CSV table of C-alpha atoms in Angstrom, one decimal:
chain,number,residue,atom,x,y,z
A,16,MET,CA,-27.1,-111.4,118.7
A,17,PRO,CA,-26.7,-111.9,115.0
A,18,GLN,CA,-26.3,-115.6,115.3
A,19,THR,CA,-24.1,-117.3,111.7
A,20,PRO,CA,-26.9,-119.7,109.8
A,21,PRO,CA,-26.8,-123.3,108.8
A,22,PHE,CA,-25.3,-122.4,105.7
A,23,PRO,CA,-23.6,-119.6,104.5
A,24,VAL,CA,-24.6,-119.1,100.6
A,25,MET,CA,-22.1,-120.9,99.3
A,26,TYR,CA,-23.7,-122.7,96.7
A,27,GLY,CA,-23.8,-121.3,93.2
A,28,SER,CA,-27.7,-121.1,93.5
A,29,THR,CA,-28.6,-117.6,92.0
A,30,ASN,CA,-31.2,-117.3,94.8
A,31,GLY,CA,-29.5,-117.8,97.4
A,32,TYR,CA,-30.2,-120.8,99.8
A,33,ASN,CA,-30.8,-124.1,97.8
A,34,LYS,CA,-33.9,-125.3,100.5
A,35,ASN,CA,-33.9,-128.9,99.4
A,36,LEU,CA,-30.0,-128.4,101.9
A,37,TYR,CA,-31.9,-127.9,104.8
A,38,LYS,CA,-32.3,-130.3,107.5
A,39,ALA,CA,-35.1,-131.0,109.6
A,40,LYS,CA,-34.7,-127.6,112.3
A,41,GLU,CA,-33.4,-130.1,115.3
A,42,GLU,CA,-32.0,-132.8,112.9
A,43,ASP,CA,-27.5,-133.5,113.7
A,44,TYR,CA,-25.8,-131.9,110.3
A,45,GLU,CA,-22.0,-131.9,109.8
A,46,GLY,CA,-21.3,-132.2,113.6
A,47,LEU,CA,-22.9,-128.6,114.4
A,48,TYR,CA,-26.9,-128.8,115.9
A,49,TYR,CA,-29.7,-126.4,115.3
A,50,HIS,CA,-32.9,-125.5,116.6
A,51,ASP,CA,-35.3,-122.2,114.9
A,52,ASN,CA,-32.7,-121.6,112.7
A,53,ASN,CA,-29.8,-121.1,115.4
A,54,LEU,CA,-26.6,-123.1,116.6
A,55,ILE,CA,-27.0,-124.3,119.5
A,56,SER,CA,-24.1,-127.6,119.9
A,57,GLY,CA,-21.7,-128.6,118.1
A,58,SER,CA,-18.2,-131.1,118.1
A,59,LEU,CA,-15.6,-129.4,119.2
A,60,GLU,CA,-13.6,-130.6,115.9
A,61,ALA,CA,-17.2,-129.3,113.6
A,62,LEU,CA,-17.0,-125.3,115.4
A,63,ILE,CA,-13.7,-125.5,114.2
A,64,GLU,CA,-14.3,-126.3,110.6
A,65,HIS,CA,-17.5,-123.7,111.1
A,66,LEU,CA,-14.8,-120.6,111.5
A,67,VAL,CA,-12.1,-121.8,109.0
A,68,PRO,CA,-13.1,-119.2,106.3
A,69,THR,CA,-13.2,-121.5,102.8
A,70,VAL,CA,-13.6,-118.7,98.5
A,71,ALA,CA,-17.4,-118.8,99.3
A,72,TYR,CA,-17.9,-118.6,102.6
A,73,TYR,CA,-16.8,-116.7,105.8
A,74,PRO,CA,-18.3,-116.8,109.3
A,75,ASP,CA,-20.6,-114.6,111.1
A,76,ARG,CA,-18.7,-112.5,113.3
A,77,THR,CA,-20.7,-113.1,116.6
A,78,TYR,CA,-19.4,-116.7,115.7
A,79,ILE,CA,-16.0,-115.8,115.7
A,80,PHE,CA,-16.4,-113.4,118.4
A,81,THR,CA,-17.8,-116.4,120.1
A,82,PHE,CA,-16.3,-119.3,120.0
A,83,LEU,CA,-13.3,-117.1,119.9
A,84,LEU,CA,-13.8,-116.5,123.9
A,85,SER,CA,-15.4,-120.1,124.1
A,86,SER,CA,-12.8,-122.7,121.9
A,87,ARG,CA,-10.3,-121.1,125.3
A,88,LEU,CA,-12.3,-123.8,128.2
A,89,PHE,CA,-11.9,-127.1,126.1
A,90,LEU,CA,-8.5,-126.3,124.3
A,91,HIS,CA,-5.1,-123.7,124.4
A,92,PRO,CA,-5.6,-121.3,122.2
A,93,TYR,CA,-3.2,-121.8,120.1
A,94,GLU,CA,-4.0,-125.6,120.0
A,95,LEU,CA,-6.6,-123.7,118.3
A,96,MET,CA,-4.7,-121.5,116.1
A,97,SER,CA,-2.9,-125.0,115.0
A,98,LYS,CA,-6.0,-126.4,113.9
A,99,VAL,CA,-7.4,-123.7,111.9
A,100,CYS,CA,-4.2,-122.5,110.1
A,101,HIS,CA,-3.9,-126.4,109.2
A,102,LEU,CA,-7.3,-126.0,108.3
A,103,CYS,CA,-6.6,-123.5,105.9
A,104,VAL,CA,-3.4,-124.4,104.1
A,105,ASP,CA,-4.8,-128.5,103.9
A,106,GLN,CA,-8.3,-127.5,102.8
A,107,GLN,CA,-7.5,-124.2,100.1
A,108,ARG,CA,-3.9,-126.6,99.1
A,109,LEU,CA,-1.9,-123.2,100.1
A,110,SER,CA,1.4,-126.3,100.6
A,111,ASP,CA,1.4,-127.4,96.9
A,112,PRO,CA,3.1,-125.1,94.4
A,113,GLN,CA,0.9,-125.6,91.7
A,114,ALA,CA,-1.9,-124.4,93.4
A,115,ASP,CA,-4.3,-122.0,91.9
A,116,LYS,CA,-2.8,-118.8,92.3
A,117,ALA,CA,-6.6,-116.9,91.5
A,118,ARG,CA,-8.3,-119.4,93.9
A,119,VAL,CA,-5.5,-118.4,96.5
A,120,ARG,CA,-5.9,-114.9,95.7
A,121,LYS,CA,-10.1,-114.8,96.1
A,122,ILE,CA,-9.4,-117.2,99.9
A,123,ALA,CA,-6.0,-115.2,101.5
A,124,PRO,CA,-8.4,-112.0,102.1
A,125,LYS,CA,-10.9,-114.0,104.3
A,126,ILE,CA,-8.7,-115.2,106.1
A,127,LEU,CA,-6.1,-112.7,106.7
A,128,GLN,CA,-9.0,-111.1,108.3
A,129,LEU,CA,-9.9,-113.8,110.0
A,130,LEU,CA,-6.8,-113.4,111.5
A,131,THR,CA,-7.2,-109.7,111.6
A,132,GLU,CA,-10.2,-110.3,114.1
A,133,TRP,CA,-9.0,-112.4,116.9
A,134,THR,CA,-5.6,-110.3,116.8
A,135,GLU,CA,-7.7,-107.6,116.8
A,136,THR,CA,-10.3,-108.8,119.6
A,137,PHE,CA,-7.9,-111.3,121.2
A,138,PRO,CA,-4.3,-109.4,121.3
A,139,TYR,CA,-2.9,-110.5,124.7
A,140,ASP,CA,-3.6,-114.4,123.3
A,141,PHE,CA,-0.5,-114.1,120.8
A,142,ARG,CA,2.1,-112.8,124.2
A,143,ASP,CA,2.5,-117.1,123.4
A,144,GLU,CA,5.5,-117.8,121.4
A,145,ARG,CA,3.5,-121.1,119.8
A,146,MET,CA,0.6,-118.5,118.3
A,147,MET,CA,3.3,-115.8,116.8
A,148,LYS,CA,5.0,-119.2,115.3
A,149,SER,CA,1.8,-120.0,113.5
A,150,LEU,CA,1.0,-116.6,112.7
A,151,LYS,CA,3.3,-115.8,110.7
A,152,GLU,CA,3.7,-119.2,108.9
A,153,LEU,CA,0.3,-118.9,107.9
A,154,THR,CA,0.5,-115.0,107.1
A,155,HIS,CA,3.4,-116.3,104.7
A,156,ARG,CA,2.6,-118.7,102.7
A,157,LEU,CA,-0.3,-116.3,102.7
A,158,SER,CA,2.2,-113.2,100.7
A,159,THR,CA,4.3,-114.7,99.2
A,160,GLY,CA,3.8,-113.1,95.1
A,161,GLU,CA,1.0,-111.1,96.2
A,162,ASP,CA,1.9,-107.5,97.1
A,163,LEU,CA,-1.0,-105.9,98.1
A,164,TYR,CA,-1.2,-108.8,101.4
A,165,ARG,CA,2.1,-108.0,102.1
A,166,LYS,CA,1.3,-105.0,103.2
A,167,ALA,CA,-1.7,-106.1,105.2
A,168,VAL,CA,-0.3,-108.7,107.4
A,169,GLN,CA,3.0,-105.6,107.6
A,170,GLN,CA,-0.2,-103.7,109.5
A,171,MET,CA,-2.1,-106.6,111.3
A,172,THR,CA,1.9,-107.5,112.6
A,173,GLN,CA,2.7,-103.9,113.9
A,174,THR,CA,-0.9,-103.1,115.2
A,175,LEU,CA,-0.6,-106.4,117.6
A,176,ILE,CA,2.5,-105.6,118.3
A,177,ARG,CA,2.0,-102.4,119.7
A,178,LYS,CA,-0.7,-103.3,121.1
A,179,LEU,CA,1.2,-106.0,123.6
A,180,THR,CA,4.0,-103.7,124.3
A,181,THR,CA,1.5,-100.2,125.6
A,182,LEU,CA,0.2,-103.9,127.5
A,183,SER,CA,3.8,-104.6,128.4
A,184,GLN,CA,3.5,-100.7,129.5
A,185,TYR,CA,1.2,-100.2,131.4
A,186,GLU,CA,1.7,-103.9,134.1
A,187,GLU,CA,4.9,-102.5,134.6
A,188,ALA,CA,3.7,-99.3,135.4
A,189,LEU,CA,1.3,-100.6,138.1
A,190,ALA,CA,4.2,-103.0,139.5
A,191,LYS,CA,5.4,-99.5,140.1
A,192,ILE,CA,2.4,-97.6,141.4
A,193,ASN,CA,1.5,-101.1,143.3
A,194,SER,CA,5.7,-101.5,145.5
A,195,SER,CA,5.2,-97.2,145.7
A,196,VAL,CA,2.4,-97.6,147.8
A,197,THR,CA,3.4,-98.4,151.6
A,198,ASP,CA,2.0,-98.5,155.3
A,199,ARG,CA,0.3,-95.4,157.7
A,200,LEU,CA,1.1,-97.4,160.6
A,201,THR,CA,4.1,-96.2,162.0
A,202,VAL,CA,2.5,-92.1,162.0
A,203,LEU,CA,-1.3,-93.5,163.2
A,204,LYS,CA,0.3,-92.2,166.5
A,205,THR,CA,0.5,-88.7,166.4
A,206,LYS,CA,-1.0,-88.5,163.8
A,207,PRO,CA,1.4,-85.1,163.1
A,208,GLN,CA,-1.0,-83.1,160.6
A,209,SER,CA,1.1,-81.2,159.7
A,210,ILE,CA,3.1,-83.5,157.9
A,211,GLN,CA,0.3,-85.8,156.3
A,212,ARG,CA,-2.6,-84.7,153.1
A,213,ASP,CA,-5.6,-85.1,152.9
A,214,ILE,CA,-7.8,-85.5,150.2
A,215,LEU,CA,-9.7,-82.8,150.9
A,216,THR,CA,-6.3,-80.6,150.5
A,217,ILE,CA,-5.6,-82.6,146.7
A,218,CYS,CA,-9.3,-81.9,145.2
A,219,ASN,CA,-12.1,-80.0,147.4
A,220,ASP,CA,-14.4,-80.7,144.2
A,221,PRO,CA,-16.5,-83.6,144.5
A,222,PHE,CA,-17.1,-83.1,140.8
A,223,THR,CA,-13.9,-82.9,139.6
A,224,LEU,CA,-12.5,-85.3,142.0
A,225,ALA,CA,-15.3,-88.4,140.5
A,226,GLN,CA,-14.2,-87.3,136.3
A,227,GLN,CA,-10.2,-88.1,137.6
A,228,LEU,CA,-11.9,-91.7,139.3
A,229,THR,CA,-13.2,-92.0,135.7
A,230,HIS,CA,-10.3,-91.8,134.6
A,231,ILE,CA,-8.9,-95.3,136.2
A,232,GLU,CA,-11.9,-96.5,136.0
A,233,LEU,CA,-11.5,-96.7,132.6
A,234,GLU,CA,-8.1,-96.5,132.3
A,235,ARG,CA,-8.1,-100.1,133.0
A,236,LEU,CA,-11.4,-101.4,132.1
A,237,SER,CA,-9.3,-100.8,128.7
A,238,TYR,CA,-6.9,-103.2,129.0
A,239,ILE,CA,-9.2,-106.4,130.2
A,240,GLY,CA,-9.0,-108.5,127.5
A,241,PRO,CA,-12.6,-110.4,127.3
A,242,GLU,CA,-10.4,-113.6,127.2
A,243,GLU,CA,-10.1,-112.8,131.2
A,244,PHE,CA,-14.1,-113.2,132.0
A,245,VAL,CA,-13.6,-117.4,130.4
A,246,GLN,CA,-9.8,-117.0,132.0
A,247,ALA,CA,-11.0,-115.8,135.3
A,248,PHE,CA,-13.3,-119.3,136.0
A,249,VAL,CA,-11.0,-122.1,133.8
A,250,GLN,CA,-12.1,-125.3,135.2
A,251,LYS,CA,-9.7,-128.7,134.2
A,252,ASP,CA,-12.4,-130.7,131.5
A,253,PRO,CA,-13.3,-134.4,131.8
A,254,LEU,CA,-13.0,-134.9,128.6
A,255,ASP,CA,-10.1,-132.8,127.8
A,256,ASN,CA,-7.4,-135.3,129.3
A,257,ASP,CA,-7.6,-133.1,132.7
A,258,LYS,CA,-5.5,-130.3,131.4
A,259,ASN,CA,-5.7,-126.4,132.8
A,260,CYS,CA,-6.1,-124.8,129.5
A,261,PHE,CA,-3.8,-122.3,131.4
A,262,SER,CA,-1.6,-123.6,133.1
A,263,ASP,CA,2.1,-123.1,130.3
A,264,HIS,CA,0.2,-119.4,129.3
A,265,LYS,CA,1.3,-116.5,130.0
A,266,LYS,CA,-1.3,-114.7,131.6
A,267,ALA,CA,-3.3,-111.5,131.2
A,268,SER,CA,-3.8,-109.9,134.8
A,269,ASN,CA,-5.7,-106.9,134.3
A,270,LEU,CA,-9.3,-108.7,135.3
A,271,GLU,CA,-8.1,-108.6,139.3
A,272,ALA,CA,-6.0,-105.7,139.0
A,273,TYR,CA,-9.6,-104.0,138.5
A,274,VAL,CA,-10.8,-106.0,141.2
A,275,GLU,CA,-8.4,-104.8,143.2
A,276,TRP,CA,-8.7,-100.9,142.5
A,277,PHE,CA,-11.5,-101.6,143.5
A,278,ASN,CA,-10.5,-102.5,146.9
A,279,ARG,CA,-8.4,-99.7,146.6
A,280,LEU,CA,-10.4,-97.4,146.7
A,281,SER,CA,-13.4,-98.6,149.7
A,282,TYR,CA,-9.9,-98.4,151.3
A,283,LEU,CA,-9.4,-94.5,150.9
A,284,VAL,CA,-12.1,-93.8,151.9
A,285,ALA,CA,-12.1,-95.8,155.0
A,286,THR,CA,-8.4,-94.3,155.8
A,287,GLU,CA,-9.6,-90.8,154.8
A,288,ILE,CA,-12.5,-90.5,157.2
A,289,CYS,CA,-10.6,-92.5,160.0
A,290,MET,CA,-7.7,-90.1,160.0
A,291,PRO,CA,-8.9,-87.1,160.9
A,292,VAL,CA,-8.4,-85.9,164.1
A,293,LYS,CA,-11.4,-83.5,164.7
A,294,LYS,CA,-14.8,-84.3,164.2
A,295,LYS,CA,-16.2,-82.2,162.1
A,296,HIS,CA,-13.2,-81.7,160.2
A,297,ARG,CA,-13.8,-86.3,159.7
A,298,ALA,CA,-18.2,-84.9,159.6
A,299,ARG,CA,-16.8,-82.6,156.2
A,300,VAL,CA,-14.7,-85.7,154.5
A,301,ILE,CA,-17.9,-87.7,155.1
A,302,GLU,CA,-20.4,-85.6,153.4
A,303,PHE,CA,-17.6,-84.4,150.7
A,304,PHE,CA,-17.5,-87.9,149.4
A,305,ILE,CA,-20.8,-88.1,149.7
A,306,ASP,CA,-20.4,-85.4,146.5
A,307,VAL,CA,-18.5,-87.1,145.2
A,308,ALA,CA,-20.5,-90.7,145.3
A,309,ARG,CA,-23.3,-88.9,143.6
A,310,GLU,CA,-21.4,-87.6,140.9
A,311,CYS,CA,-20.1,-90.5,139.8
A,312,PHE,CA,-24.2,-92.0,139.8
A,313,ASN,CA,-24.2,-89.5,137.3
A,314,ILE,CA,-21.2,-90.0,135.2
A,315,GLY,CA,-22.6,-93.4,135.2
A,316,ASN,CA,-19.5,-94.8,137.3
A,317,PHE,CA,-21.3,-97.0,138.9
A,318,ASN,CA,-17.3,-98.9,140.2
A,319,SER,CA,-16.6,-96.1,141.4
A,320,LEU,CA,-20.1,-95.2,143.5
A,321,MET,CA,-19.4,-98.7,145.0
A,322,ALA,CA,-16.0,-98.7,145.9
A,323,ILE,CA,-17.1,-95.2,147.6
A,324,ILE,CA,-20.2,-96.9,149.6
A,325,THR,CA,-18.1,-99.9,150.5
A,326,GLY,CA,-15.8,-97.9,152.5
A,327,MET,CA,-18.6,-96.2,154.0
A,328,ASN,CA,-20.5,-99.2,155.2
A,329,MET,CA,-16.4,-100.9,156.9
A,330,SER,CA,-17.6,-101.4,160.3
A,331,PRO,CA,-14.6,-98.6,161.5
A,332,VAL,CA,-16.6,-95.5,159.6
A,333,SER,CA,-19.1,-97.0,160.7
A,334,ARG,CA,-19.0,-97.3,164.3
A,335,LEU,CA,-18.2,-93.8,163.9
A,336,LYS,CA,-21.3,-92.7,166.3
A,337,LYS,CA,-20.6,-88.6,166.5
A,338,THR,CA,-19.5,-88.3,163.8
A,339,TRP,CA,-22.6,-89.5,161.7
A,340,ALA,CA,-24.4,-86.9,163.9
A,341,LYS,CA,-22.6,-84.6,162.9
A,342,VAL,CA,-23.1,-85.8,158.4
A,343,LYS,CA,-26.8,-85.2,156.3
A,344,THR,CA,-26.5,-88.5,155.1
A,345,ALA,CA,-30.5,-87.7,153.2
A,346,LYS,CA,-28.0,-87.8,150.2
A,347,PHE,CA,-26.6,-91.2,150.8
A,348,ASP,CA,-29.8,-92.6,151.6
A,349,ILE,CA,-30.1,-92.1,148.8
A,350,LEU,CA,-27.1,-94.4,147.9
A,351,GLU,CA,-27.3,-96.5,149.8
A,352,HIS,CA,-30.4,-97.0,147.8
A,353,GLN,CA,-29.8,-97.2,144.4
A,354,MET,CA,-27.0,-100.2,145.9
A,355,ASP,CA,-29.1,-101.5,147.4
A,356,PRO,CA,-28.5,-105.4,147.3
A,357,SER,CA,-31.7,-106.8,147.4
A,358,SER,CA,-33.7,-108.6,145.3
A,359,ASN,CA,-30.8,-109.3,142.6
A,360,PHE,CA,-29.5,-105.4,142.9
A,361,TYR,CA,-32.9,-104.9,141.2
A,362,ASN,CA,-32.5,-100.9,141.9
A,363,TYR,CA,-29.2,-101.1,140.5
A,364,ARG,CA,-29.9,-102.4,137.5
A,365,THR,CA,-32.1,-100.7,136.5
A,366,ALA,CA,-29.5,-97.9,137.0
A,367,LEU,CA,-27.1,-99.7,134.8
A,368,ARG,CA,-29.8,-100.0,132.1
A,369,GLY,CA,-30.4,-96.1,131.5
A,370,ALA,CA,-27.1,-95.2,131.4
A,371,THR,CA,-26.9,-98.3,128.8
A,372,GLN,CA,-29.7,-96.7,126.7
A,373,ARG,CA,-28.5,-93.3,127.4
A,374,SER,CA,-25.1,-94.2,126.0
A,375,ILE,CA,-26.8,-96.0,123.4
A,376,THR,CA,-28.1,-92.7,121.5
A,377,ALA,CA,-25.7,-90.3,123.4
A,378,HIS,CA,-24.6,-88.3,120.7
A,379,SER,CA,-21.2,-87.2,123.2
A,380,SER,CA,-18.6,-89.1,125.4
A,381,ARG,CA,-19.5,-87.4,128.3
A,382,GLU,CA,-22.8,-89.7,127.6
A,383,LYS,CA,-21.6,-92.6,126.7
A,384,ILE,CA,-20.0,-93.4,129.8
A,385,VAL,CA,-21.0,-96.8,131.9
A,386,ILE,CA,-18.4,-97.8,134.7
A,387,PRO,CA,-19.6,-100.9,135.8
A,388,PHE,CA,-20.3,-102.3,139.2
A,389,PHE,CA,-17.3,-104.9,138.2
A,390,SER,CA,-17.6,-107.7,141.0
A,391,LEU,CA,-21.6,-107.8,140.1
A,392,LEU,CA,-21.1,-107.9,136.2
A,393,ILE,CA,-18.1,-110.8,137.4
A,394,LYS,CA,-21.1,-112.3,140.4
A,395,ASP,CA,-22.8,-112.5,137.6
A,396,ILE,CA,-20.8,-114.3,134.9
A,397,TYR,CA,-19.0,-116.4,137.0
A,398,PHE,CA,-22.9,-117.7,137.7
A,399,LEU,CA,-23.4,-118.2,134.1
A,400,ASN,CA,-21.0,-120.4,133.1
A,401,GLU,CA,-21.9,-122.5,136.7
A,402,GLY,CA,-25.0,-122.7,135.5
A,403,CYS,CA,-24.6,-124.3,132.8
A,404,ALA,CA,-23.0,-127.3,131.5
A,405,ASN,CA,-20.4,-126.2,128.8
A,406,ARG,CA,-20.5,-129.8,126.7
A,407,LEU,CA,-23.9,-131.9,126.4
A,408,PRO,CA,-24.4,-135.6,127.3
A,409,ASN,CA,-23.1,-137.1,124.0
A,410,GLY,CA,-20.4,-135.1,124.3
A,411,HIS,CA,-21.0,-131.8,122.5
A,412,VAL,CA,-20.4,-127.6,122.8
A,413,ASN,CA,-23.3,-126.0,124.4
A,414,PHE,CA,-22.9,-123.6,122.7
A,415,GLU,CA,-26.2,-122.5,123.8
A,416,LYS,CA,-24.3,-121.5,126.6
A,417,PHE,CA,-21.8,-119.5,124.6
A,418,TRP,CA,-24.5,-117.2,122.8
A,419,GLU,CA,-25.2,-116.3,126.0
A,420,LEU,CA,-21.6,-115.5,127.6
A,421,ALA,CA,-20.5,-112.7,125.0
A,422,LYS,CA,-23.7,-111.2,124.9
A,423,GLN,CA,-22.3,-110.6,128.1
A,424,VAL,CA,-19.1,-109.5,127.9
A,425,THR,CA,-19.7,-107.8,124.2
A,426,GLU,CA,-21.9,-105.2,126.1
A,427,PHE,CA,-19.3,-104.3,128.3
A,428,MET,CA,-16.6,-104.2,125.3
A,429,THR,CA,-18.2,-101.6,124.2
A,430,TRP,CA,-18.1,-100.9,127.2
A,431,LYS,CA,-15.0,-100.1,127.6
A,432,LYS,CA,-13.9,-98.1,124.2
A,433,VAL,CA,-15.3,-95.4,125.5
A,434,GLU,CA,-12.4,-93.0,125.5
A,435,CYS,CA,-12.6,-90.6,128.9
A,436,PRO,CA,-13.3,-86.8,128.0
A,437,PHE,CA,-12.7,-85.4,131.3
A,438,ASP,CA,-9.3,-83.1,131.3
A,439,ARG,CA,-6.1,-85.3,133.2
A,440,ASP,CA,-5.0,-83.6,136.9
A,441,ARG,CA,-2.0,-85.4,137.0
A,442,LYS,CA,-1.9,-84.1,141.4
A,443,ILE,CA,-5.5,-85.7,141.4
A,444,LEU,CA,-4.5,-89.0,139.3
A,445,GLN,CA,-1.4,-89.7,141.7
A,446,TYR,CA,-2.6,-88.9,145.0
A,447,LEU,CA,-5.9,-91.4,144.5
A,448,LEU,CA,-3.1,-94.3,143.4
A,449,THR,CA,-1.1,-93.6,145.6
A,450,ALA,CA,-1.5,-92.3,148.9
A,451,PRO,CA,-0.9,-95.4,151.5
A,452,VAL,CA,-3.4,-96.8,152.8
A,453,PHE,CA,-4.8,-97.8,156.7
A,454,SER,CA,-5.0,-102.2,157.0
A,455,GLU,CA,-8.2,-103.0,158.2
A,456,ASP,CA,-6.1,-103.5,162.0
A,457,ALA,CA,-5.2,-100.0,161.9
A,458,LEU,CA,-8.6,-99.1,160.7
A,459,TYR,CA,-9.8,-100.5,164.1
A,460,LEU,CA,-7.3,-98.5,165.7
A,461,ALA,CA,-8.2,-95.2,164.6
A,462,SER,CA,-11.6,-95.7,164.8
A,463,TYR,CA,-10.7,-95.7,168.8
A,464,GLU,CA,-8.5,-93.5,168.6
A,465,SER,CA,-10.8,-91.1,167.0
A,466,GLU,CA,-14.3,-92.5,169.0
A,467,GLY,CA,-13.2,-95.0,172.0
A,468,PRO,CA,-14.2,-97.6,172.1
A,469,GLU,CA,-18.4,-97.9,173.6
A,470,ASN,CA,-17.7,-101.7,175.1
A,471,ASN,CA,-16.1,-104.2,176.9
A,472,MET,CA,-15.2,-106.5,173.9
A,473,GLU,CA,-14.4,-102.7,171.1
A,474,LYS,CA,-12.1,-102.6,174.8
A,475,ASP,CA,-10.1,-105.7,174.2
A,476,ARG,CA,-10.1,-105.1,170.2
A,477,TRP,CA,-8.3,-102.1,171.2
A,478,LYS,CA,-5.5,-103.1,173.7
A,479,SER,CA,-5.1,-105.9,171.5
A,480,LEU,CA,-4.2,-103.6,168.6
A,481,ARG,CA,-2.2,-100.1,170.4
A,482,SER,CA,0.4,-103.8,171.6
A,483,SER,CA,0.3,-105.5,168.3
A,484,LEU,CA,1.7,-101.6,166.2
A,485,LEU,CA,4.2,-101.5,169.6
A,486,ASN,CA,5.8,-104.2,169.1
A,487,ARG,CA,5.9,-103.7,165.0
A,488,THR,CA,7.7,-100.4,166.0
């Protein structure tokens, strides 16, 4: 990632930087510490000051993103906004009625640009009323008496409100979907095929199903805010008054919802396999999902691919030996090899790099699709966070760590912006999102009903599950 140079061109020298102003690379300069011309640490206050534009300086965009992403580990977004507003007003004397109008005209576009980048990249921060209050106060100062700035402020605010409204609508839709899903336990005993739909009656084309899964994946990815990766492991900062930065902040929970979607898809696959009475039909469902998984791989939808493989590897499914004996498993073996967890998922990471390269040089939306195996992405970010301290022994923020964190999240941000190029099929989408799935116990019971218990342990579990079901009904 390009990084902010230590001295922006702000000294009026026609030759660019004044070489005499450079400090030795390992010296501390005004609370910021550089090595080989890269910012690697700094005091929190110095980093905040580095974020705020002046008449002759505007921070590098990668610095803005990295600091806005990581700063929430140390202070609330609304506290950062308050400090930014104070610096803007104080440094540029915006509160002074006699302020130089020409100076205000020079600084206003830069402050507006910073606020626009913040509202566009981290809109969920502004669900906090304190953020909105500070935003309104600062933009009011900038737009007074200037039509051009007033229109820019209005446009920025309207875009932000639209994003927040869309988020709220999406959260309501998710809640509605979740509440409409019911358990199939009550119909398990008889499994009347006449009243039960299965995936093959809804869609028997693997490519079409893979496309609809990609629709769901890309929609859910698009709502995950970059800050959610950091909030997922916010700890109390010992140097920050033992407070949790998000104890009183309305967080977005799209990251959790996306992980739940992975689990749902895995259980849906297992349910569809365990539900049919006839062995021949179960084998057909398994082969169908193998083909769907292969199409997901070809598309670059690694998350659905892994969810399908996970569902097929669940014990209630893998124990169906008579069913698997009827399945041509060569294609499944290849897919499992691609997603093999050994050597830290080496094969998958190689395939992901290939898909990423294809995406960079792509000429169509179809080729741009990269949907990572999400749980592994979160795990990578978690280990990066756990492996390095947020602060150095001298109290400085370890910015070298946050460049790396931002690099990983930036890659994700590119992937989530891809528009799904496939036609939507509402009937298939509705089924994938709302078809009831078996619980783990129900899966085992269906599995034992399909192919009887093989040993005493399985027999005991079967009896226990049946009696439990009878008690519930």
